[in-house]
């Protein structure tokens, strides 16, 4: 195991990566290392559970698999809450590994309805799914060798992920989700800008007295992730619901084009 893990206990304070808010004078609660970064995980916990609850009939009667990405995202919110409250290495690794598995399980669940996957290879979907799980397991072991690079490595998923979201949104032929890719890209673009700003120019935010860019990242990324889940749930339902007696109801809270408008199925 690398020196970075050997030299510090997994549960020791700040054995994990500390964010800008952890500067001493911004510790607003004696038992919580990064208060804003901790409490802003609440949407990451709540939104996927709301999504799963709204789709409970579909999950129970048609496709139980769609519940797993939602549960994993909620678990990630809990893991991230623990990580930012303690800043220990154990919390950091659980947080990062849960993100890795969200991405891969999402692919495993929704690959049958993704347009980019060649129709002629649909019969090989079980093999593809097992390949994804094996690869994710291998990558998971690498996360323990140099934890400081894990977050940056996870960010590289943004490129293929954005391509998939754009392609699927464009080819789904569902008017209800036509605006989703644009909304997701704006939210995620703002989110990663906050993430990199907090990580790279922390001194500037400390000087200005606002070291809360990572907390804003949590809020923006949680809304972006929720929109991705709703979008792919719509695609999945459109494909699967034809042989059932269920009916698809899609509602947008506030304006249809609103960036933060709440949508649900």
PDB file of C-alpha atoms in Angstrom:
ATOM      1  CA  UNK A   1       0.000   0.000   0.000  1.00  0.00           C
ATOM      2  CA  UNK A   2       1.269   3.490  -0.772  1.00  0.00           C
ATOM      3  CA  UNK A   3       2.947   5.673   1.821  1.00  0.00           C
ATOM      4  CA  UNK A   4       0.033   8.123   1.731  1.00  0.00           C
ATOM      5  CA  UNK A   5      -2.180   5.453   3.292  1.00  0.00           C
ATOM      6  CA  UNK A   6       0.432   3.825   5.523  1.00  0.00           C
ATOM      7  CA  UNK A   7       1.550   7.058   7.179  1.00  0.00           C
ATOM      8  CA  UNK A   8      -1.875   7.975   8.579  1.00  0.00           C
ATOM      9  CA  UNK A   9      -4.695   6.067  10.186  1.00  0.00           C
ATOM     10  CA  UNK A  10      -7.762   5.687   8.018  1.00  0.00           C
ATOM     11  CA  UNK A  11      -9.972   7.266  10.697  1.00  0.00           C
ATOM     12  CA  UNK A  12      -7.549  10.014  11.712  1.00  0.00           C
ATOM     13  CA  UNK A  13      -8.720  13.617  11.281  1.00  0.00           C
ATOM     14  CA  UNK A  14      -7.554  15.095   7.948  1.00  0.00           C
ATOM     15  CA  UNK A  15      -6.027  11.794   6.842  1.00  0.00           C
ATOM     16  CA  UNK A  16      -8.231  12.395   3.791  1.00  0.00           C
ATOM     17  CA  UNK A  17      -8.164  15.361   1.414  1.00  0.00           C
ATOM     18  CA  UNK A  18      -9.236  18.617   3.079  1.00  0.00           C
ATOM     19  CA  UNK A  19     -11.192  21.223   1.122  1.00  0.00           C
ATOM     20  CA  UNK A  20     -11.007  24.978   1.276  1.00  0.00           C
ATOM     21  CA  UNK A  21     -13.674  25.338   3.956  1.00  0.00           C
ATOM     22  CA  UNK A  22     -11.575  23.381   6.454  1.00  0.00           C
ATOM     23  CA  UNK A  23      -9.423  26.480   7.119  1.00  0.00           C
ATOM     24  CA  UNK A  24      -9.466  26.902  10.898  1.00  0.00           C
ATOM     25  CA  UNK A  25     -11.491  30.110  11.236  1.00  0.00           C
ATOM     26  CA  UNK A  26     -14.291  28.675   9.104  1.00  0.00           C
ATOM     27  CA  UNK A  27     -14.929  25.687  11.363  1.00  0.00           C
ATOM     28  CA  UNK A  28     -18.416  26.674  12.545  1.00  0.00           C
ATOM     29  CA  UNK A  29     -19.132  23.535  14.569  1.00  0.00           C
ATOM     30  CA  UNK A  30     -16.653  21.764  16.883  1.00  0.00           C
ATOM     31  CA  UNK A  31     -17.746  18.278  15.798  1.00  0.00           C
ATOM     32  CA  UNK A  32     -17.928  18.958  12.053  1.00  0.00           C
ATOM     33  CA  UNK A  33     -14.777  19.665  10.044  1.00  0.00           C
ATOM     34  CA  UNK A  34     -16.532  21.312   7.077  1.00  0.00           C
ATOM     35  CA  UNK A  35     -20.041  22.399   8.045  1.00  0.00           C
ATOM     36  CA  UNK A  36     -21.257  23.792   4.690  1.00  0.00           C
ATOM     37  CA  UNK A  37     -19.743  20.891   2.751  1.00  0.00           C
ATOM     38  CA  UNK A  38     -21.488  18.499   5.135  1.00  0.00           C
ATOM     39  CA  UNK A  39     -25.032  19.909   5.186  1.00  0.00           C
ATOM     40  CA  UNK A  40     -25.154  20.513   1.416  1.00  0.00           C
ATOM     41  CA  UNK A  41     -25.155  16.748   0.894  1.00  0.00           C
ATOM     42  CA  UNK A  42     -28.809  16.674   1.952  1.00  0.00           C
ATOM     43  CA  UNK A  43     -30.155  17.066  -1.640  1.00  0.00           C
ATOM     44  CA  UNK A  44     -27.880  14.226  -2.782  1.00  0.00           C
ATOM     45  CA  UNK A  45     -29.562  11.995  -0.203  1.00  0.00           C
ATOM     46  CA  UNK A  46     -33.145  13.192  -0.637  1.00  0.00           C
ATOM     47  CA  UNK A  47     -33.574  13.703  -4.408  1.00  0.00           C
ATOM     48  CA  UNK A  48     -32.814  10.123  -5.566  1.00  0.00           C
ATOM     49  CA  UNK A  49     -35.054   8.741  -2.815  1.00  0.00           C
ATOM     50  CA  UNK A  50     -37.863  11.037  -3.978  1.00  0.00           C
ATOM     51  CA  UNK A  51     -37.260   9.848  -7.538  1.00  0.00           C
ATOM     52  CA  UNK A  52     -37.447   6.190  -6.483  1.00  0.00           C
ATOM     53  CA  UNK A  53     -40.564   6.816  -4.405  1.00  0.00           C
ATOM     54  CA  UNK A  54     -42.346   8.534  -7.310  1.00  0.00           C
ATOM     55  CA  UNK A  55     -41.524   5.526  -9.520  1.00  0.00           C
ATOM     56  CA  UNK A  56     -42.311   2.823  -6.984  1.00  0.00           C
ATOM     57  CA  UNK A  57     -45.091   1.216  -9.068  1.00  0.00           C
ATOM     58  CA  UNK A  58     -42.844   1.013 -12.119  1.00  0.00           C
ATOM     59  CA  UNK A  59     -39.972  -0.353 -10.030  1.00  0.00           C
ATOM     60  CA  UNK A  60     -42.211  -2.970  -8.444  1.00  0.00           C
ATOM     61  CA  UNK A  61     -44.062  -4.091 -11.587  1.00  0.00           C
ATOM     62  CA  UNK A  62     -41.711  -3.509 -14.527  1.00  0.00           C
ATOM     63  CA  UNK A  63     -38.033  -2.819 -13.887  1.00  0.00           C
ATOM     64  CA  UNK A  64     -36.702  -3.234 -10.361  1.00  0.00           C
ATOM     65  CA  UNK A  65     -33.163  -2.502 -11.546  1.00  0.00           C
ATOM     66  CA  UNK A  66     -33.708   1.256 -11.793  1.00  0.00           C
ATOM     67  CA  UNK A  67     -33.863   1.514  -8.009  1.00  0.00           C
ATOM     68  CA  UNK A  68     -30.156   0.687  -7.601  1.00  0.00           C
ATOM     69  CA  UNK A  69     -28.613   3.875  -9.074  1.00  0.00           C
ATOM     70  CA  UNK A  70     -31.002   5.907  -6.898  1.00  0.00           C
ATOM     71  CA  UNK A  71     -30.054   4.013  -3.742  1.00  0.00           C
ATOM     72  CA  UNK A  72     -26.356   4.282  -4.557  1.00  0.00           C
ATOM     73  CA  UNK A  73     -26.637   8.042  -5.079  1.00  0.00           C
ATOM     74  CA  UNK A  74     -28.405   8.420  -1.728  1.00  0.00           C
ATOM     75  CA  UNK A  75     -25.669   6.285  -0.132  1.00  0.00           C
ATOM     76  CA  UNK A  76     -23.064   8.540  -1.739  1.00  0.00           C
ATOM     77  CA  UNK A  77     -24.747  11.528  -0.090  1.00  0.00           C
ATOM     78  CA  UNK A  78     -24.453   9.799   3.286  1.00  0.00           C
ATOM     79  CA  UNK A  79     -20.817   8.843   2.611  1.00  0.00           C
ATOM     80  CA  UNK A  80     -19.971  12.392   1.521  1.00  0.00           C
ATOM     81  CA  UNK A  81     -21.658  13.764   4.655  1.00  0.00           C
ATOM     82  CA  UNK A  82     -19.464  11.539   6.829  1.00  0.00           C
ATOM     83  CA  UNK A  83     -16.342  12.403   4.823  1.00  0.00           C
ATOM     84  CA  UNK A  84     -16.759  16.176   5.078  1.00  0.00           C
ATOM     85  CA  UNK A  85     -17.713  15.952   8.747  1.00  0.00           C
ATOM     86  CA  UNK A  86     -14.561  13.994   9.628  1.00  0.00           C
ATOM     87  CA  UNK A  87     -12.115  14.504   6.734  1.00  0.00           C
ATOM     88  CA  UNK A  88     -10.696  11.047   7.323  1.00  0.00           C
ATOM     89  CA  UNK A  89      -9.365   8.760   4.630  1.00  0.00           C
ATOM     90  CA  UNK A  90     -12.000   6.101   5.221  1.00  0.00           C
ATOM     91  CA  UNK A  91     -14.784   8.591   4.484  1.00  0.00           C
ATOM     92  CA  UNK A  92     -12.967   9.883   1.414  1.00  0.00           C
ATOM     93  CA  UNK A  93     -12.543   6.398  -0.059  1.00  0.00           C
ATOM     94  CA  UNK A  94     -16.155   5.373   0.606  1.00  0.00           C
ATOM     95  CA  UNK A  95     -17.330   8.633  -0.985  1.00  0.00           C
ATOM     96  CA  UNK A  96     -15.180   8.155  -4.088  1.00  0.00           C
ATOM     97  CA  UNK A  97     -15.856   4.436  -4.481  1.00  0.00           C
ATOM     98  CA  UNK A  98     -19.597   5.019  -4.242  1.00  0.00           C
ATOM     99  CA  UNK A  99     -19.363   7.562  -7.084  1.00  0.00           C
ATOM    100  CA  UNK A 100     -17.414   5.062  -9.182  1.00  0.00           C
ATOM    101  CA  UNK A 101     -20.062   2.400  -8.621  1.00  0.00           C
ATOM    102  CA  UNK A 102     -22.948   4.801  -9.281  1.00  0.00           C
ATOM    103  CA  UNK A 103     -21.513   5.493 -12.732  1.00  0.00           C
ATOM    104  CA  UNK A 104     -20.963   1.840 -13.552  1.00  0.00           C
ATOM    105  CA  UNK A 105     -24.231   0.503 -12.129  1.00  0.00           C
ATOM    106  CA  UNK A 106     -26.051   3.279 -13.986  1.00  0.00           C
ATOM    107  CA  UNK A 107     -24.508   1.952 -17.194  1.00  0.00           C
ATOM    108  CA  UNK A 108     -25.369  -1.643 -16.278  1.00  0.00           C
ATOM    109  CA  UNK A 109     -29.019  -0.758 -15.596  1.00  0.00           C
ATOM    110  CA  UNK A 110     -29.729   1.512 -18.557  1.00  0.00           C
ATOM    111  CA  UNK A 111     -27.599  -0.017 -21.313  1.00  0.00           C
ATOM    112  CA  UNK A 112     -30.573  -1.965 -22.807  1.00  0.00           C
ATOM    113  CA  UNK A 113     -32.371   1.294 -23.677  1.00  0.00           C
ATOM    114  CA  UNK A 114     -29.351   3.339 -24.763  1.00  0.00           C
ATOM    115  CA  UNK A 115     -29.362   4.215 -28.453  1.00  0.00           C
ATOM    116  CA  UNK A 116     -25.577   4.322 -28.800  1.00  0.00           C
ATOM    117  CA  UNK A 117     -25.252   0.626 -27.970  1.00  0.00           C
ATOM    118  CA  UNK A 118     -25.360  -1.227 -31.336  1.00  0.00           C
ATOM    119  CA  UNK A 119     -28.580  -3.130 -31.902  1.00  0.00           C
ATOM    120  CA  UNK A 120     -26.689  -6.111 -33.310  1.00  0.00           C
ATOM    121  CA  UNK A 121     -24.884  -6.525 -29.977  1.00  0.00           C
ATOM    122  CA  UNK A 122     -28.005  -6.395 -27.777  1.00  0.00           C
ATOM    123  CA  UNK A 123     -27.799 -10.152 -27.318  1.00  0.00           C
ATOM    124  CA  UNK A 124     -24.419  -9.631 -25.656  1.00  0.00           C
ATOM    125  CA  UNK A 125     -25.740  -7.256 -22.984  1.00  0.00           C
ATOM    126  CA  UNK A 126     -25.247  -9.781 -20.116  1.00  0.00           C
ATOM    127  CA  UNK A 127     -21.588 -10.168 -21.127  1.00  0.00           C
ATOM    128  CA  UNK A 128     -21.207  -6.391 -21.386  1.00  0.00           C
ATOM    129  CA  UNK A 129     -22.704  -5.932 -17.929  1.00  0.00           C
ATOM    130  CA  UNK A 130     -20.339  -8.428 -16.352  1.00  0.00           C
ATOM    131  CA  UNK A 131     -17.416  -6.772 -18.130  1.00  0.00           C
ATOM    132  CA  UNK A 132     -18.415  -3.410 -16.641  1.00  0.00           C
ATOM    133  CA  UNK A 133     -18.669  -4.903 -13.138  1.00  0.00           C
ATOM    134  CA  UNK A 134     -15.282  -6.638 -13.422  1.00  0.00           C
ATOM    135  CA  UNK A 135     -13.631  -3.476 -14.743  1.00  0.00           C
ATOM    136  CA  UNK A 136     -15.220  -1.391 -11.966  1.00  0.00           C
ATOM    137  CA  UNK A 137     -13.931  -3.882  -9.384  1.00  0.00           C
ATOM    138  CA  UNK A 138     -10.415  -3.600 -10.794  1.00  0.00           C
ATOM    139  CA  UNK A 139     -10.542   0.205 -10.841  1.00  0.00           C
ATOM    140  CA  UNK A 140     -11.823   0.137  -7.246  1.00  0.00           C
ATOM    141  CA  UNK A 141      -8.602  -1.527  -6.104  1.00  0.00           C
ATOM    142  CA  UNK A 142      -6.564   1.230  -7.763  1.00  0.00           C
ATOM    143  CA  UNK A 143      -8.335   3.858  -5.654  1.00  0.00           C
ATOM    144  CA  UNK A 144      -6.374   2.716  -2.599  1.00  0.00           C
ATOM    145  CA  UNK A 145      -2.920   3.369  -4.065  1.00  0.00           C
ATOM    146  CA  UNK A 146      -2.950   7.161  -4.507  1.00  0.00           C
ATOM    147  CA  UNK A 147      -6.144   8.568  -2.952  1.00  0.00           C
ATOM    148  CA  UNK A 148      -5.247  12.176  -3.772  1.00  0.00           C
ATOM    149  CA  UNK A 149      -5.710  11.395  -7.478  1.00  0.00           C
ATOM    150  CA  UNK A 150      -9.071   9.646  -7.137  1.00  0.00           C
ATOM    151  CA  UNK A 151     -11.238  12.740  -7.457  1.00  0.00           C
ATOM    152  CA  UNK A 152      -9.387  13.926 -10.554  1.00  0.00           C
ATOM    153  CA  UNK A 153      -9.649  10.457 -12.094  1.00  0.00           C
ATOM    154  CA  UNK A 154     -13.407  10.423 -11.468  1.00  0.00           C
ATOM    155  CA  UNK A 155     -13.719  13.785 -13.217  1.00  0.00           C
ATOM    156  CA  UNK A 156     -12.496  12.156 -16.446  1.00  0.00           C
ATOM    157  CA  UNK A 157     -15.867  10.365 -16.584  1.00  0.00           C
ATOM    158  CA  UNK A 158     -17.341  13.768 -17.444  1.00  0.00           C
ATOM    159  CA  UNK A 159     -16.241  13.500 -21.090  1.00  0.00           C
ATOM    160  CA  UNK A 160     -17.814  10.146 -22.048  1.00  0.00           C
ATOM    161  CA  UNK A 161     -20.732  10.827 -19.725  1.00  0.00           C
ATOM    162  CA  UNK A 162     -21.518  14.120 -21.460  1.00  0.00           C
ATOM    163  CA  UNK A 163     -21.352  12.434 -24.845  1.00  0.00           C
ATOM    164  CA  UNK A 164     -23.834   9.755 -23.744  1.00  0.00           C
ATOM    165  CA  UNK A 165     -26.255  12.300 -22.229  1.00  0.00           C
ATOM    166  CA  UNK A 166     -26.167  14.422 -25.394  1.00  0.00           C
ATOM    167  CA  UNK A 167     -26.584  11.456 -27.737  1.00  0.00           C
ATOM    168  CA  UNK A 168     -29.389   9.799 -25.790  1.00  0.00           C
ATOM    169  CA  UNK A 169     -31.270  13.044 -25.271  1.00  0.00           C
ATOM    170  CA  UNK A 170     -31.047  13.841 -28.977  1.00  0.00           C
ATOM    171  CA  UNK A 171     -32.127  10.397 -30.216  1.00  0.00           C
ATOM    172  CA  UNK A 172     -34.778   9.537 -27.631  1.00  0.00           C
ATOM    173  CA  UNK A 173     -37.534  11.308 -29.616  1.00  0.00           C
ATOM    174  CA  UNK A 174     -39.219  12.375 -26.385  1.00  0.00           C
ATOM    175  CA  UNK A 175     -40.319  16.037 -26.364  1.00  0.00           C
ATOM    176  CA  UNK A 176     -40.472  15.990 -22.553  1.00  0.00           C
ATOM    177  CA  UNK A 177     -36.705  15.538 -22.247  1.00  0.00           C
ATOM    178  CA  UNK A 178     -35.548  17.597 -25.239  1.00  0.00           C
ATOM    179  CA  UNK A 179     -34.337  20.341 -22.899  1.00  0.00           C
ATOM    180  CA  UNK A 180     -32.664  18.017 -20.399  1.00  0.00           C
ATOM    181  CA  UNK A 181     -29.163  17.735 -21.934  1.00  0.00           C
ATOM    182  CA  UNK A 182     -28.799  21.535 -22.068  1.00  0.00           C
ATOM    183  CA  UNK A 183     -29.970  21.879 -18.471  1.00  0.00           C
ATOM    184  CA  UNK A 184     -27.659  19.088 -17.306  1.00  0.00           C
ATOM    185  CA  UNK A 185     -24.629  20.542 -19.117  1.00  0.00           C
ATOM    186  CA  UNK A 186     -25.197  24.016 -17.649  1.00  0.00           C
ATOM    187  CA  UNK A 187     -25.597  22.664 -14.125  1.00  0.00           C
ATOM    188  CA  UNK A 188     -22.630  20.307 -14.401  1.00  0.00           C
ATOM    189  CA  UNK A 189     -20.452  22.962 -16.069  1.00  0.00           C
ATOM    190  CA  UNK A 190     -21.129  25.349 -13.180  1.00  0.00           C
ATOM    191  CA  UNK A 191     -20.577  22.528 -10.686  1.00  0.00           C
ATOM    192  CA  UNK A 192     -17.156  21.460 -11.964  1.00  0.00           C
ATOM    193  CA  UNK A 193     -16.113  25.121 -12.239  1.00  0.00           C
ATOM    194  CA  UNK A 194     -16.832  25.435  -8.516  1.00  0.00           C
ATOM    195  CA  UNK A 195     -15.044  22.143  -7.817  1.00  0.00           C
ATOM    196  CA  UNK A 196     -11.832  23.154  -9.578  1.00  0.00           C
ATOM    197  CA  UNK A 197     -11.968  26.696  -8.190  1.00  0.00           C
ATOM    198  CA  UNK A 198     -12.190  25.377  -4.636  1.00  0.00           C
ATOM    199  CA  UNK A 199      -9.318  22.981  -5.239  1.00  0.00           C
ATOM    200  CA  UNK A 200      -6.970  25.226  -7.231  1.00  0.00           C
ATOM    201  CA  UNK A 201      -7.506  28.795  -6.003  1.00  0.00           C
ATOM    202  CA  UNK A 202      -8.460  28.244  -2.376  1.00  0.00           C
ATOM    203  CA  UNK A 203      -6.247  31.146  -1.249  1.00  0.00           C
ATOM    204  CA  UNK A 204      -8.377  33.555  -3.261  1.00  0.00           C
ATOM    205  CA  UNK A 205     -11.624  32.362  -1.667  1.00  0.00           C
ATOM    206  CA  UNK A 206     -10.054  32.475   1.792  1.00  0.00           C
ATOM    207  CA  UNK A 207      -8.933  36.056   1.116  1.00  0.00           C
ATOM    208  CA  UNK A 208     -12.482  36.961   0.040  1.00  0.00           C
ATOM    209  CA  UNK A 209     -13.941  35.090   3.010  1.00  0.00           C
ATOM    210  CA  UNK A 210     -16.095  32.734   0.928  1.00  0.00           C
ATOM    211  CA  UNK A 211     -14.441  29.274   0.915  1.00  0.00           C
ATOM    212  CA  UNK A 212     -17.709  27.547   0.052  1.00  0.00           C
ATOM    213  CA  UNK A 213     -17.295  26.661  -3.609  1.00  0.00           C
ATOM    214  CA  UNK A 214     -17.286  22.931  -2.880  1.00  0.00           C
ATOM    215  CA  UNK A 215     -20.586  23.285  -1.023  1.00  0.00           C
ATOM    216  CA  UNK A 216     -22.065  24.991  -4.090  1.00  0.00           C
ATOM    217  CA  UNK A 217     -20.661  22.109  -6.159  1.00  0.00           C
ATOM    218  CA  UNK A 218     -22.690  19.692  -4.023  1.00  0.00           C
ATOM    219  CA  UNK A 219     -25.921  21.591  -4.666  1.00  0.00           C
ATOM    220  CA  UNK A 220     -25.395  21.988  -8.411  1.00  0.00           C
ATOM    221  CA  UNK A 221     -24.188  18.425  -8.973  1.00  0.00           C
ATOM    222  CA  UNK A 222     -27.099  16.957  -7.005  1.00  0.00           C
ATOM    223  CA  UNK A 223     -29.617  18.763  -9.229  1.00  0.00           C
ATOM    224  CA  UNK A 224     -27.674  17.732 -12.360  1.00  0.00           C
ATOM    225  CA  UNK A 225     -27.604  14.080 -11.235  1.00  0.00           C
ATOM    226  CA  UNK A 226     -31.322  14.156 -10.435  1.00  0.00           C
ATOM    227  CA  UNK A 227     -32.071  15.466 -13.937  1.00  0.00           C
ATOM    228  CA  UNK A 228     -29.932  12.706 -15.472  1.00  0.00           C
ATOM    229  CA  UNK A 229     -31.864  10.090 -13.513  1.00  0.00           C
ATOM    230  CA  UNK A 230     -35.236  11.533 -14.543  1.00  0.00           C
ATOM    231  CA  UNK A 231     -34.119  11.716 -18.184  1.00  0.00           C
ATOM    232  CA  UNK A 232     -32.996   8.088 -18.365  1.00  0.00           C
ATOM    233  CA  UNK A 233     -36.000   6.910 -16.380  1.00  0.00           C
ATOM    234  CA  UNK A 234     -38.188   8.560 -19.019  1.00  0.00           C
ATOM    235  CA  UNK A 235     -36.289   6.750 -21.773  1.00  0.00           C
ATOM    236  CA  UNK A 236     -36.500   3.429 -19.939  1.00  0.00           C
ATOM    237  CA  UNK A 237     -40.210   3.809 -19.217  1.00  0.00           C
ATOM    238  CA  UNK A 238     -40.989   4.757 -22.810  1.00  0.00           C
ATOM    239  CA  UNK A 239     -39.340   1.524 -23.968  1.00  0.00           C
ATOM    240  CA  UNK A 240     -40.754  -0.800 -21.318  1.00  0.00           C
ATOM    241  CA  UNK A 241     -44.224   0.504 -20.489  1.00  0.00           C
ATOM    242  CA  UNK A 242     -45.887  -0.541 -23.755  1.00  0.00           C
ATOM    243  CA  UNK A 243     -46.549  -4.052 -22.491  1.00  0.00           C
ATOM    244  CA  UNK A 244     -48.036  -2.945 -19.162  1.00  0.00           C
ATOM    245  CA  UNK A 245     -51.195  -1.251 -17.938  1.00  0.00           C
ATOM    246  CA  UNK A 246     -49.186   1.605 -16.409  1.00  0.00           C
ATOM    247  CA  UNK A 247     -49.397   5.153 -17.698  1.00  0.00           C
ATOM    248  CA  UNK A 248     -46.521   7.643 -17.848  1.00  0.00           C
ATOM    249  CA  UNK A 249     -47.148  10.984 -16.159  1.00  0.00           C
ATOM    250  CA  UNK A 250     -44.448  13.626 -16.378  1.00  0.00           C
ATOM    251  CA  UNK A 251     -44.719  16.927 -14.538  1.00  0.00           C
ATOM    252  CA  UNK A 252     -42.497  19.978 -14.468  1.00  0.00           C
ATOM    253  CA  UNK A 253     -42.681  22.174 -11.427  1.00  0.00           C
ATOM    254  CA  UNK A 254     -42.343  25.841 -12.425  1.00  0.00           C
ATOM    255  CA  UNK A 255     -41.307  26.816 -15.933  1.00  0.00           C
ATOM    256  CA  UNK A 256     -40.471  24.139 -18.496  1.00  0.00           C
ATOM    257  CA  UNK A 257     -37.245  25.929 -19.423  1.00  0.00           C
ATOM    258  CA  UNK A 258     -36.261  26.850 -15.892  1.00  0.00           C
ATOM    259  CA  UNK A 259     -32.775  25.715 -14.942  1.00  0.00           C
ATOM    260  CA  UNK A 260     -33.823  24.696 -11.443  1.00  0.00           C
ATOM    261  CA  UNK A 261     -37.381  23.645 -12.279  1.00  0.00           C
ATOM    262  CA  UNK A 262     -38.231  20.433 -10.443  1.00  0.00           C
ATOM    263  CA  UNK A 263     -39.402  17.602 -12.696  1.00  0.00           C
ATOM    264  CA  UNK A 264     -40.683  14.229 -11.649  1.00  0.00           C
ATOM    265  CA  UNK A 265     -42.313  11.132 -13.075  1.00  0.00           C
TER     266      UNK A 265
END
